[in-house]
Amino acid sequence: MEQPLASGLLLQHLQARSQTDWLIGVDQVKLTDLAQHLFQELTQLIHQGTTPKIFLAERSPERFLAGFLAACAAQCPVFLCNPCWVQAEWQQVLDLVTPDLIWGDCDSLALPSNTLAPSVLEDFAQVPPKCGGLGRPGSDHSGWIMIPTGGSSGRIRFAIHTWSTLLASVRGCQQYFEVQKINSYCVLPIYHVSGLMQFLRSFVSDGKLVVQPFKQLEAGDYSSIDLTQFFISLVPTQLQRLLERQESSHWLAQFHTVLLGGAPAWNDLLEAARRDRIRLAPTYGMTETASQIATLHPKDFLAGHQNSGRVLPHGNVSIHSESGELLLPGQVGHIRIQAESLTLGYYPQLFEQPQFQPDDLGYLDQQGYLHIIGRSSHKIITGGENVFPAEVEAAIRATNLVTDVCVIGLPNAHWGQVVTALYVPACQTTSTNLSDRLQARLSKFKQPKYWISVEHLPRNLQGKVNYEQAQAIALKWFQNRSTA
């Protein structure tokens, strides 16, 4: 299955796989039947002259995957949507694109009251006898797979992928880990790239797939399978919760590989995983690259390496100065990515060049390992000095006086910006205690001037901080402080 699958072959492969026991936690008979049914309905619409744009917002894994495979097989543009979006987020999406079909339980979706979808499929088993409004010409976006990404700002965009770009990521993973079949244990949302790619790796490589809500796993409900040939993908907050219990830590240590991504991991967490002999593989990737583009191999992690690993075979990462000059190993600069798995653009615009420059700063060392030092847009310039939040956050975490922390810059007339820490205190932590502990750890200009204690930080399901919300919390705190 080295080449992108044509529509018929995709569903043939699904039918063939349904004869084997490859899915755990998903009704594979229901999945196969629904996919075939939806494909037939889409084919009829296409024969009528329409290629419908589909919003896929299903909570059920069977229904979500059936809709995804049917849309891909029919070459219909499909937008993967988070069924937990609030009304404001749905409005962002609807301002961007008007769907022809919404697949999901619309009664449970927080859609704006003025949402107009000519045909809404509230139940996959029921197709409206008339598809009013679908007679207009379809888009020319056949085969596009739109995967949502909010980045650190929380503003929703859709990265444009195709079956080919997603399969390139699968092949890169197979080659890097030198495995043919990839068995995945998925506890991440399937509408997100990290969950979707776990399904695709198992589906196209003839591997097995376990789908389980993370809350069940955290409660100690483990699937009774041989984990030694399985991959599992986690975000740092999930790993931290599992390592807090000896039983779940021992369970994690059985995996072939524990992929870790979604957000930067802190040193104490990595050290804890290393002590428990977790075969961790910290990754660097994003929705735009169809998940990981660089990964630290578990054997390197257990040997003490602290970086994002080597670039996978299907990609290329280079480091450039602000003026675009290619930098030498060891020199810090802007990351630039080229890859077979790279997004074509952000819906509805395509990239002019087949390359992508994220907001990340880093360097490649002499051995080809990628090191990420922070995000360019999060860099704080205070009194002419550059401060990278990741360094300050690591120093604060090392005090063991916080359970979570986020460092930002607040506007200041005198300094330009001032370093500000939002933190979740451990026990009776005070800002005075934290400041005292940092005296020998950080230069004075890097130490937070303002400390804001919060009950929790605004993080999404992948563990990423929403920096717009963090800024809003800090500004409100500052305003209340100024008027007190």
PDB file of C-alpha atoms in Angstrom, residues 350-448:
ATOM      1  CA  LEU A 350      -2.609  27.117  -1.161  1.00  0.00           C
ATOM      2  CA  PHE A 351       1.022  27.833  -0.291  1.00  0.00           C
ATOM      3  CA  GLU A 352       3.030  29.447  -3.071  1.00  0.00           C
ATOM      4  CA  GLN A 353       6.095  27.394  -2.149  1.00  0.00           C
ATOM      5  CA  PRO A 354       6.162  23.762  -0.888  1.00  0.00           C
ATOM      6  CA  GLN A 355       7.757  24.704   2.407  1.00  0.00           C
ATOM      7  CA  PHE A 356       6.630  25.814   5.829  1.00  0.00           C
ATOM      8  CA  GLN A 357       8.235  28.038   8.441  1.00  0.00           C
ATOM      9  CA  PRO A 358       6.612  27.614  11.845  1.00  0.00           C
ATOM     10  CA  ASP A 359       7.084  30.080  14.647  1.00  0.00           C
ATOM     11  CA  ASP A 360       9.698  27.878  16.313  1.00  0.00           C
ATOM     12  CA  LEU A 361      13.351  28.676  16.949  1.00  0.00           C
ATOM     13  CA  GLY A 362      15.974  25.959  17.250  1.00  0.00           C
ATOM     14  CA  TYR A 363      19.132  24.412  15.897  1.00  0.00           C
ATOM     15  CA  LEU A 364      20.539  21.177  14.505  1.00  0.00           C
ATOM     16  CA  ASP A 365      23.616  19.825  16.253  1.00  0.00           C
ATOM     17  CA  GLN A 366      26.587  18.099  14.612  1.00  0.00           C
ATOM     18  CA  GLN A 367      24.905  14.689  14.938  1.00  0.00           C
ATOM     19  CA  GLY A 368      21.715  15.869  13.231  1.00  0.00           C
ATOM     20  CA  TYR A 369      19.551  16.083  16.344  1.00  0.00           C
ATOM     21  CA  LEU A 370      16.947  18.864  16.375  1.00  0.00           C
ATOM     22  CA  HIS A 371      16.793  21.154  19.411  1.00  0.00           C
ATOM     23  CA  ILE A 372      13.775  23.450  19.963  1.00  0.00           C
ATOM     24  CA  ILE A 373      14.402  26.469  22.205  1.00  0.00           C
ATOM     25  CA  GLY A 374      11.058  28.261  21.969  1.00  0.00           C
ATOM     26  CA  ARG A 375       8.671  30.183  19.773  1.00  0.00           C
ATOM     27  CA  SER A 376       9.721  33.408  18.117  1.00  0.00           C
ATOM     28  CA  SER A 377       6.374  35.104  18.770  1.00  0.00           C
ATOM     29  CA  HIS A 378       6.557  34.242  22.478  1.00  0.00           C
ATOM     30  CA  LYS A 379       9.982  35.801  22.870  1.00  0.00           C
ATOM     31  CA  ILE A 380       9.883  38.583  25.450  1.00  0.00           C
ATOM     32  CA  ILE A 381      12.020  41.681  24.894  1.00  0.00           C
ATOM     33  CA  THR A 382      12.473  43.475  28.203  1.00  0.00           C
ATOM     34  CA  GLY A 383      14.848  46.407  28.489  1.00  0.00           C
ATOM     35  CA  GLY A 384      16.509  45.309  25.238  1.00  0.00           C
ATOM     36  CA  GLU A 385      17.176  41.776  26.539  1.00  0.00           C
ATOM     37  CA  ASN A 386      15.693  38.661  24.934  1.00  0.00           C
ATOM     38  CA  VAL A 387      13.908  36.244  27.267  1.00  0.00           C
ATOM     39  CA  PHE A 388      12.571  32.877  26.091  1.00  0.00           C
ATOM     40  CA  PRO A 389       9.628  31.687  28.209  1.00  0.00           C
ATOM     41  CA  ALA A 390      10.622  28.010  27.991  1.00  0.00           C
ATOM     42  CA  GLU A 391      13.831  28.682  29.925  1.00  0.00           C
ATOM     43  CA  VAL A 392      12.022  30.620  32.661  1.00  0.00           C
ATOM     44  CA  GLU A 393       9.257  28.017  32.895  1.00  0.00           C
ATOM     45  CA  ALA A 394      11.826  25.228  33.284  1.00  0.00           C
ATOM     46  CA  ALA A 395      13.519  27.102  36.132  1.00  0.00           C
ATOM     47  CA  ILE A 396      10.190  27.678  37.880  1.00  0.00           C
ATOM     48  CA  ARG A 397       9.182  24.032  37.524  1.00  0.00           C
ATOM     49  CA  ALA A 398      12.528  22.985  38.977  1.00  0.00           C
ATOM     50  CA  THR A 399      11.587  24.667  42.266  1.00  0.00           C
ATOM     51  CA  ASN A 400       8.840  22.017  42.718  1.00  0.00           C
ATOM     52  CA  LEU A 401       6.631  24.809  44.080  1.00  0.00           C
ATOM     53  CA  VAL A 402       4.201  24.800  41.134  1.00  0.00           C
ATOM     54  CA  THR A 403       2.152  22.174  39.358  1.00  0.00           C
ATOM     55  CA  ASP A 404       1.835  24.201  36.157  1.00  0.00           C
ATOM     56  CA  VAL A 405       3.265  27.447  34.808  1.00  0.00           C
ATOM     57  CA  CYS A 406       3.138  29.727  31.782  1.00  0.00           C
ATOM     58  CA  VAL A 407       5.411  32.734  31.216  1.00  0.00           C
ATOM     59  CA  ILE A 408       4.331  35.674  29.046  1.00  0.00           C
ATOM     60  CA  GLY A 409       5.299  39.292  28.461  1.00  0.00           C
ATOM     61  CA  LEU A 410       3.036  42.139  29.565  1.00  0.00           C
ATOM     62  CA  PRO A 411       3.323  45.565  27.888  1.00  0.00           C
ATOM     63  CA  ASN A 412       5.258  48.125  29.909  1.00  0.00           C
ATOM     64  CA  ALA A 413       5.976  51.765  29.032  1.00  0.00           C
ATOM     65  CA  HIS A 414       9.467  51.717  30.546  1.00  0.00           C
ATOM     66  CA  TRP A 415      10.787  48.207  29.741  1.00  0.00           C
ATOM     67  CA  GLY A 416       8.761  47.431  26.624  1.00  0.00           C
ATOM     68  CA  GLN A 417       7.613  44.186  28.203  1.00  0.00           C
ATOM     69  CA  VAL A 418       7.893  42.682  31.665  1.00  0.00           C
ATOM     70  CA  VAL A 419       8.256  38.984  32.371  1.00  0.00           C
ATOM     71  CA  THR A 420       5.052  37.660  33.941  1.00  0.00           C
ATOM     72  CA  ALA A 421       4.362  34.167  35.295  1.00  0.00           C
ATOM     73  CA  LEU A 422       0.944  32.561  35.599  1.00  0.00           C
ATOM     74  CA  TYR A 423       1.292  29.569  37.900  1.00  0.00           C
ATOM     75  CA  VAL A 424      -0.708  26.899  39.666  1.00  0.00           C
ATOM     76  CA  PRO A 425       0.754  26.730  43.183  1.00  0.00           C
ATOM     77  CA  ALA A 426       1.678  23.508  44.923  1.00  0.00           C
ATOM     78  CA  CYS A 427       0.355  23.583  48.507  1.00  0.00           C
ATOM     79  CA  GLN A 428       1.086  26.936  50.180  1.00  0.00           C
ATOM     80  CA  THR A 429       3.375  28.359  47.501  1.00  0.00           C
ATOM     81  CA  THR A 430       3.801  32.139  47.496  1.00  0.00           C
ATOM     82  CA  SER A 431       5.343  34.425  44.909  1.00  0.00           C
ATOM     83  CA  THR A 432       7.986  35.400  47.491  1.00  0.00           C
ATOM     84  CA  ASN A 433       9.083  31.775  47.828  1.00  0.00           C
ATOM     85  CA  LEU A 434       9.246  31.405  44.065  1.00  0.00           C
ATOM     86  CA  SER A 435      11.259  34.605  43.628  1.00  0.00           C
ATOM     87  CA  ASP A 436      13.741  33.524  46.286  1.00  0.00           C
ATOM     88  CA  ARG A 437      14.267  30.138  44.625  1.00  0.00           C
ATOM     89  CA  LEU A 438      15.054  31.758  41.248  1.00  0.00           C
ATOM     90  CA  GLN A 439      17.820  34.061  42.467  1.00  0.00           C
ATOM     91  CA  ALA A 440      20.565  31.556  41.676  1.00  0.00           C
ATOM     92  CA  ARG A 441      18.814  30.008  38.682  1.00  0.00           C
ATOM     93  CA  LEU A 442      18.117  32.959  36.377  1.00  0.00           C
ATOM     94  CA  SER A 443      19.635  36.296  35.524  1.00  0.00           C
ATOM     95  CA  LYS A 444      17.717  39.149  37.075  1.00  0.00           C
ATOM     96  CA  PHE A 445      16.188  40.344  33.783  1.00  0.00           C
ATOM     97  CA  LYS A 446      14.757  36.844  33.210  1.00  0.00           C
ATOM     98  CA  GLN A 447      13.024  36.627  36.575  1.00  0.00           C
ATOM     99  CA  PRO A 448       9.281  37.359  36.572  1.00  0.00           C
TER     100      PRO A 448
END
